[in-house]
PDB file of C-alpha atoms in Angstrom:
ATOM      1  CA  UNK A 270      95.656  89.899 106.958  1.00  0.00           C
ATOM      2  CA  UNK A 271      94.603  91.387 110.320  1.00  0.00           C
ATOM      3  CA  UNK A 272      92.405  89.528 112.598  1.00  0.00           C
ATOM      4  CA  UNK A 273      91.307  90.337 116.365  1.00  0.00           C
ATOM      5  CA  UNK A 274      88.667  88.173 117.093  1.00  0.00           C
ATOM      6  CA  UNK A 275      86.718  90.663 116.059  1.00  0.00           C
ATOM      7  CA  UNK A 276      87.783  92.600 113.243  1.00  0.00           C
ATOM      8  CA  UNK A 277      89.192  90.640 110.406  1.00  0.00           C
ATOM      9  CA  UNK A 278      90.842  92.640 107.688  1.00  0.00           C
ATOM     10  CA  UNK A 279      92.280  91.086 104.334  1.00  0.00           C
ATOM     11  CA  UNK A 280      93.405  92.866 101.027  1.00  0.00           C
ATOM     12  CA  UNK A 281      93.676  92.125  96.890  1.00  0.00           C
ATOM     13  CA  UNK A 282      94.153  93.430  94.014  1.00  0.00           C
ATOM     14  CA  UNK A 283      91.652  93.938  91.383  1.00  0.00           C
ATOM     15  CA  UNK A 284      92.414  95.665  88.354  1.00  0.00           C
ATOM     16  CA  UNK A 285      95.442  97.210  90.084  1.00  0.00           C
ATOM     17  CA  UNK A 286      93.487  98.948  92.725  1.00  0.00           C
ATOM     18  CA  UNK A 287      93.420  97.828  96.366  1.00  0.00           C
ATOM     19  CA  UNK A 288      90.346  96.166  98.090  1.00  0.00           C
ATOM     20  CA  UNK A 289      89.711  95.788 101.816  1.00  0.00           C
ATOM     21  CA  UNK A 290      87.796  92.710 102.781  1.00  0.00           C
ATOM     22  CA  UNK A 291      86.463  94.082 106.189  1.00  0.00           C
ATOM     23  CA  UNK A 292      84.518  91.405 108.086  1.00  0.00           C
ATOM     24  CA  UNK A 293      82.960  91.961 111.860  1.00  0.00           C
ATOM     25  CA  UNK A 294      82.668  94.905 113.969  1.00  0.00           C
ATOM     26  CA  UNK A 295      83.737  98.300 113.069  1.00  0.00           C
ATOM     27  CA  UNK A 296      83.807 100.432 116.907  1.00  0.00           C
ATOM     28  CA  UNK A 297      85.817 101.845 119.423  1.00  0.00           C
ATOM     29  CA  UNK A 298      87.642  98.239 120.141  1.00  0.00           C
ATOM     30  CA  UNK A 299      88.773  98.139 116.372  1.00  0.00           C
ATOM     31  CA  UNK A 300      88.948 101.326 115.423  1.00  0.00           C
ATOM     32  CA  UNK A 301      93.270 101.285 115.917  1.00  0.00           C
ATOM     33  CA  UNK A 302      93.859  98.338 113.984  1.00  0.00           C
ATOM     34  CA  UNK A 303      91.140  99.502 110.999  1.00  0.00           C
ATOM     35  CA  UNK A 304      92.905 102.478 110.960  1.00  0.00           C
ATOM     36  CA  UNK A 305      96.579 101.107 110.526  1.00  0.00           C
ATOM     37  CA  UNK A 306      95.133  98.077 108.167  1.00  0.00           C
ATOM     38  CA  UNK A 307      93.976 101.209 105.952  1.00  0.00           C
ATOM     39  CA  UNK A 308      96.944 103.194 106.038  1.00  0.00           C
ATOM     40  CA  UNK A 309      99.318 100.452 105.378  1.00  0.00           C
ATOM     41  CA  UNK A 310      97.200  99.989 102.098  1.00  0.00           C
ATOM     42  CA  UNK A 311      97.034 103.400 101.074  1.00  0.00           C
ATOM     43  CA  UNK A 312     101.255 103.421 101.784  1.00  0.00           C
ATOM     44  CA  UNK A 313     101.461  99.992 100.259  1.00  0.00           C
ATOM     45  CA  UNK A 314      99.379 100.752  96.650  1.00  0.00           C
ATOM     46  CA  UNK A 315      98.587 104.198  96.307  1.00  0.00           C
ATOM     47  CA  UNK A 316      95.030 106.432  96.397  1.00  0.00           C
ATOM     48  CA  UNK A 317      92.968 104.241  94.966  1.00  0.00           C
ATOM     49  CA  UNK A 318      90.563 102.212  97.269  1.00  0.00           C
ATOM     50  CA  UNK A 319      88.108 100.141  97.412  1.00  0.00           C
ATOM     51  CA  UNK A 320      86.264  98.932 100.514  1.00  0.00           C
ATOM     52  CA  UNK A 321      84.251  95.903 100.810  1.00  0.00           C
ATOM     53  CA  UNK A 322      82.110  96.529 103.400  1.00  0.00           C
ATOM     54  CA  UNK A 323      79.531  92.683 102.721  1.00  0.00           C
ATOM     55  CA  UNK A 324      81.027  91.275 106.178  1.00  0.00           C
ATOM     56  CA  UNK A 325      80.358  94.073 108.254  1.00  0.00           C
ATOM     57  CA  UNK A 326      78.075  93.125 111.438  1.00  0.00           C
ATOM     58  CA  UNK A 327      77.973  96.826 113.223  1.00  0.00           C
ATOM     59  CA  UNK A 328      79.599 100.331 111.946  1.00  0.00           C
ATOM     60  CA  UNK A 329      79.798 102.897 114.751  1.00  0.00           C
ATOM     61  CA  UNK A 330      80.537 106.841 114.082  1.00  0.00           C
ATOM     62  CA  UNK A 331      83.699 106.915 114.567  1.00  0.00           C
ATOM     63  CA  UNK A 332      84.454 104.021 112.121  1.00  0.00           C
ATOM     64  CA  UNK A 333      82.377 106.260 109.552  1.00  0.00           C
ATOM     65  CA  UNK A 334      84.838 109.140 110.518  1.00  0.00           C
ATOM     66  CA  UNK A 335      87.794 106.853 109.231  1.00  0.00           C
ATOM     67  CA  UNK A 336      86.440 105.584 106.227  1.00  0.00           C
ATOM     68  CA  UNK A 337      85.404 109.572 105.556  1.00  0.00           C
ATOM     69  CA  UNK A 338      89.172 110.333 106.323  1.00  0.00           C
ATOM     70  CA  UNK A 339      90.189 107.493 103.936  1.00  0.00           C
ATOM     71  CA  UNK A 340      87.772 108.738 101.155  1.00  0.00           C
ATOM     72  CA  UNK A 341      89.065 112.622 101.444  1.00  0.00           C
ATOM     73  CA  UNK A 342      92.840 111.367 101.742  1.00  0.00           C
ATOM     74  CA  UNK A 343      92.366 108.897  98.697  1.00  0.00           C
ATOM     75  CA  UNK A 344      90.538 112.031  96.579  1.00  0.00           C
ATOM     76  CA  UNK A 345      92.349 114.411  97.880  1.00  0.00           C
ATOM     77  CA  UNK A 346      95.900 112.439  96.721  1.00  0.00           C
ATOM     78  CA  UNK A 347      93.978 112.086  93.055  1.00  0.00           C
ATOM     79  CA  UNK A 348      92.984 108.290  93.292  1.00  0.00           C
ATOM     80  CA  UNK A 349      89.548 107.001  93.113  1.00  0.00           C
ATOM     81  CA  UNK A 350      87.479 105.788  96.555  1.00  0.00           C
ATOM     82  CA  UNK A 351      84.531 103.150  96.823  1.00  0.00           C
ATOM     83  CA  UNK A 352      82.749 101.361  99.162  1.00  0.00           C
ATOM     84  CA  UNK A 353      81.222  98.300  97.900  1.00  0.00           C
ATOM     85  CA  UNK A 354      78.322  95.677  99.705  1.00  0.00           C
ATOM     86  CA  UNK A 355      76.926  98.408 102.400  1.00  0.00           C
ATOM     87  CA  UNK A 356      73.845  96.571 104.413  1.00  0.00           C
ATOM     88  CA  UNK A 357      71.998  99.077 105.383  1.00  0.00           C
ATOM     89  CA  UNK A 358      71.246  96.577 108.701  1.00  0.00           C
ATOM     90  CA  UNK A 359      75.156  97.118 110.004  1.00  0.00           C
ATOM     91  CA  UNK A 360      76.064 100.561 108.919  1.00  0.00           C
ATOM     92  CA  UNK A 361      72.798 102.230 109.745  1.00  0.00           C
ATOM     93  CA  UNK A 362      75.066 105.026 110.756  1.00  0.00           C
ATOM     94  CA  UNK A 363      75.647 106.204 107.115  1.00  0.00           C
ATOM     95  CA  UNK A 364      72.250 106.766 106.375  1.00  0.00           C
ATOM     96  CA  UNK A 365      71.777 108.600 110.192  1.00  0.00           C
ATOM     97  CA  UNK A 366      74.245 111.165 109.027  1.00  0.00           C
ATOM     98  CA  UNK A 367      73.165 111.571 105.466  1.00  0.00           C
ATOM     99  CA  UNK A 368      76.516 110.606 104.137  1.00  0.00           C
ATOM    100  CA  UNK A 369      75.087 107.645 102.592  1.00  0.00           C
ATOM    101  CA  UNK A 370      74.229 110.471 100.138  1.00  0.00           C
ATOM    102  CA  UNK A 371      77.780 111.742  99.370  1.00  0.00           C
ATOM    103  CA  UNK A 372      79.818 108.604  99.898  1.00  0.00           C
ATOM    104  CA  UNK A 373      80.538 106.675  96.443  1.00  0.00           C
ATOM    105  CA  UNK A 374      78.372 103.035  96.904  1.00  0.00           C
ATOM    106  CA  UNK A 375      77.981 100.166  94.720  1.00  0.00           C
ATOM    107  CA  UNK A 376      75.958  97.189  95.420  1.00  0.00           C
ATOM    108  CA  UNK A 377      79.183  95.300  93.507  1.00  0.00           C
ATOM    109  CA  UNK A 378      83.054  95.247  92.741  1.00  0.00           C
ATOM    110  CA  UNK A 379      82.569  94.920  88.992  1.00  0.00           C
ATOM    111  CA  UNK A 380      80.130  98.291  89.581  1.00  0.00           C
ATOM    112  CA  UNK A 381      82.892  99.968  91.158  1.00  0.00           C
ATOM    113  CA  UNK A 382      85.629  99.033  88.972  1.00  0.00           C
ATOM    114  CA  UNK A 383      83.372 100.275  86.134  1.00  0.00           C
ATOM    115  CA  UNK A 384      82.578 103.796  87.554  1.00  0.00           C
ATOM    116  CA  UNK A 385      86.871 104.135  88.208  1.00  0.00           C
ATOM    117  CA  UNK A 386      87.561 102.984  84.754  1.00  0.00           C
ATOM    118  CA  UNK A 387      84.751 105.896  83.376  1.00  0.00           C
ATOM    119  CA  UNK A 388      86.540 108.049  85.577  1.00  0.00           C
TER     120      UNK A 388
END
């Protein structure tokens, strides 16, 4: 668990694939201890990753260029990526950029799950 004040980060295990509980503001002031949070995962349990992105109050670029990083290392190291509870209110950035297009989303867990189990 990693918590700033403003960034609160926590991790389980579901189905044997890592899931990041991410909860506050995802910017310039949090961008360092996101990034190591989501490192030490990828280190800790492999490619496969799933982010849960329902706490989320504000997503800036450059936190969408790390979780972009995180889906190309995770696919790129054969594992499955997924971000999971996106409010379109807090991470209006994905949508600005078009990558809301090309990003794998699911409104749920169980969805996600699902989709790496077909895969």
């Amino acid at each position: 668990m990693s918590n700033n004040g403003l960034l609160s980060l926590s991790s389980t295990m579901a189905g044997g694939i890592v899931v990041i509980h991410i909860s506050g503001v995802l910017d310039a002031t949090t961008r360092e201890q996101f990034s190591d949070f989501l490192d030490a995962a990828a280190d800790d349990h492999g490619p496969d990753m799933i982010l849960d992105l329902g706490g989320v109050t504000f997503m800036d670029s450059r936190a969408l260029g790390l979780i972009v990083h995180h889906w190309q290392r995770s696919t790129g190291d054969g594992g499955d990526f997924a971000l999971v509870s996106v409010q379109y209110p807090n991470s209006k950035v994905m949508w600005v950029t078009g990558l809301s297009e090309r990003l794998p989303l699911f409104d749920t867990l169980d969805e996600a799950l699902a989709a790496f189990a077909a895969s």
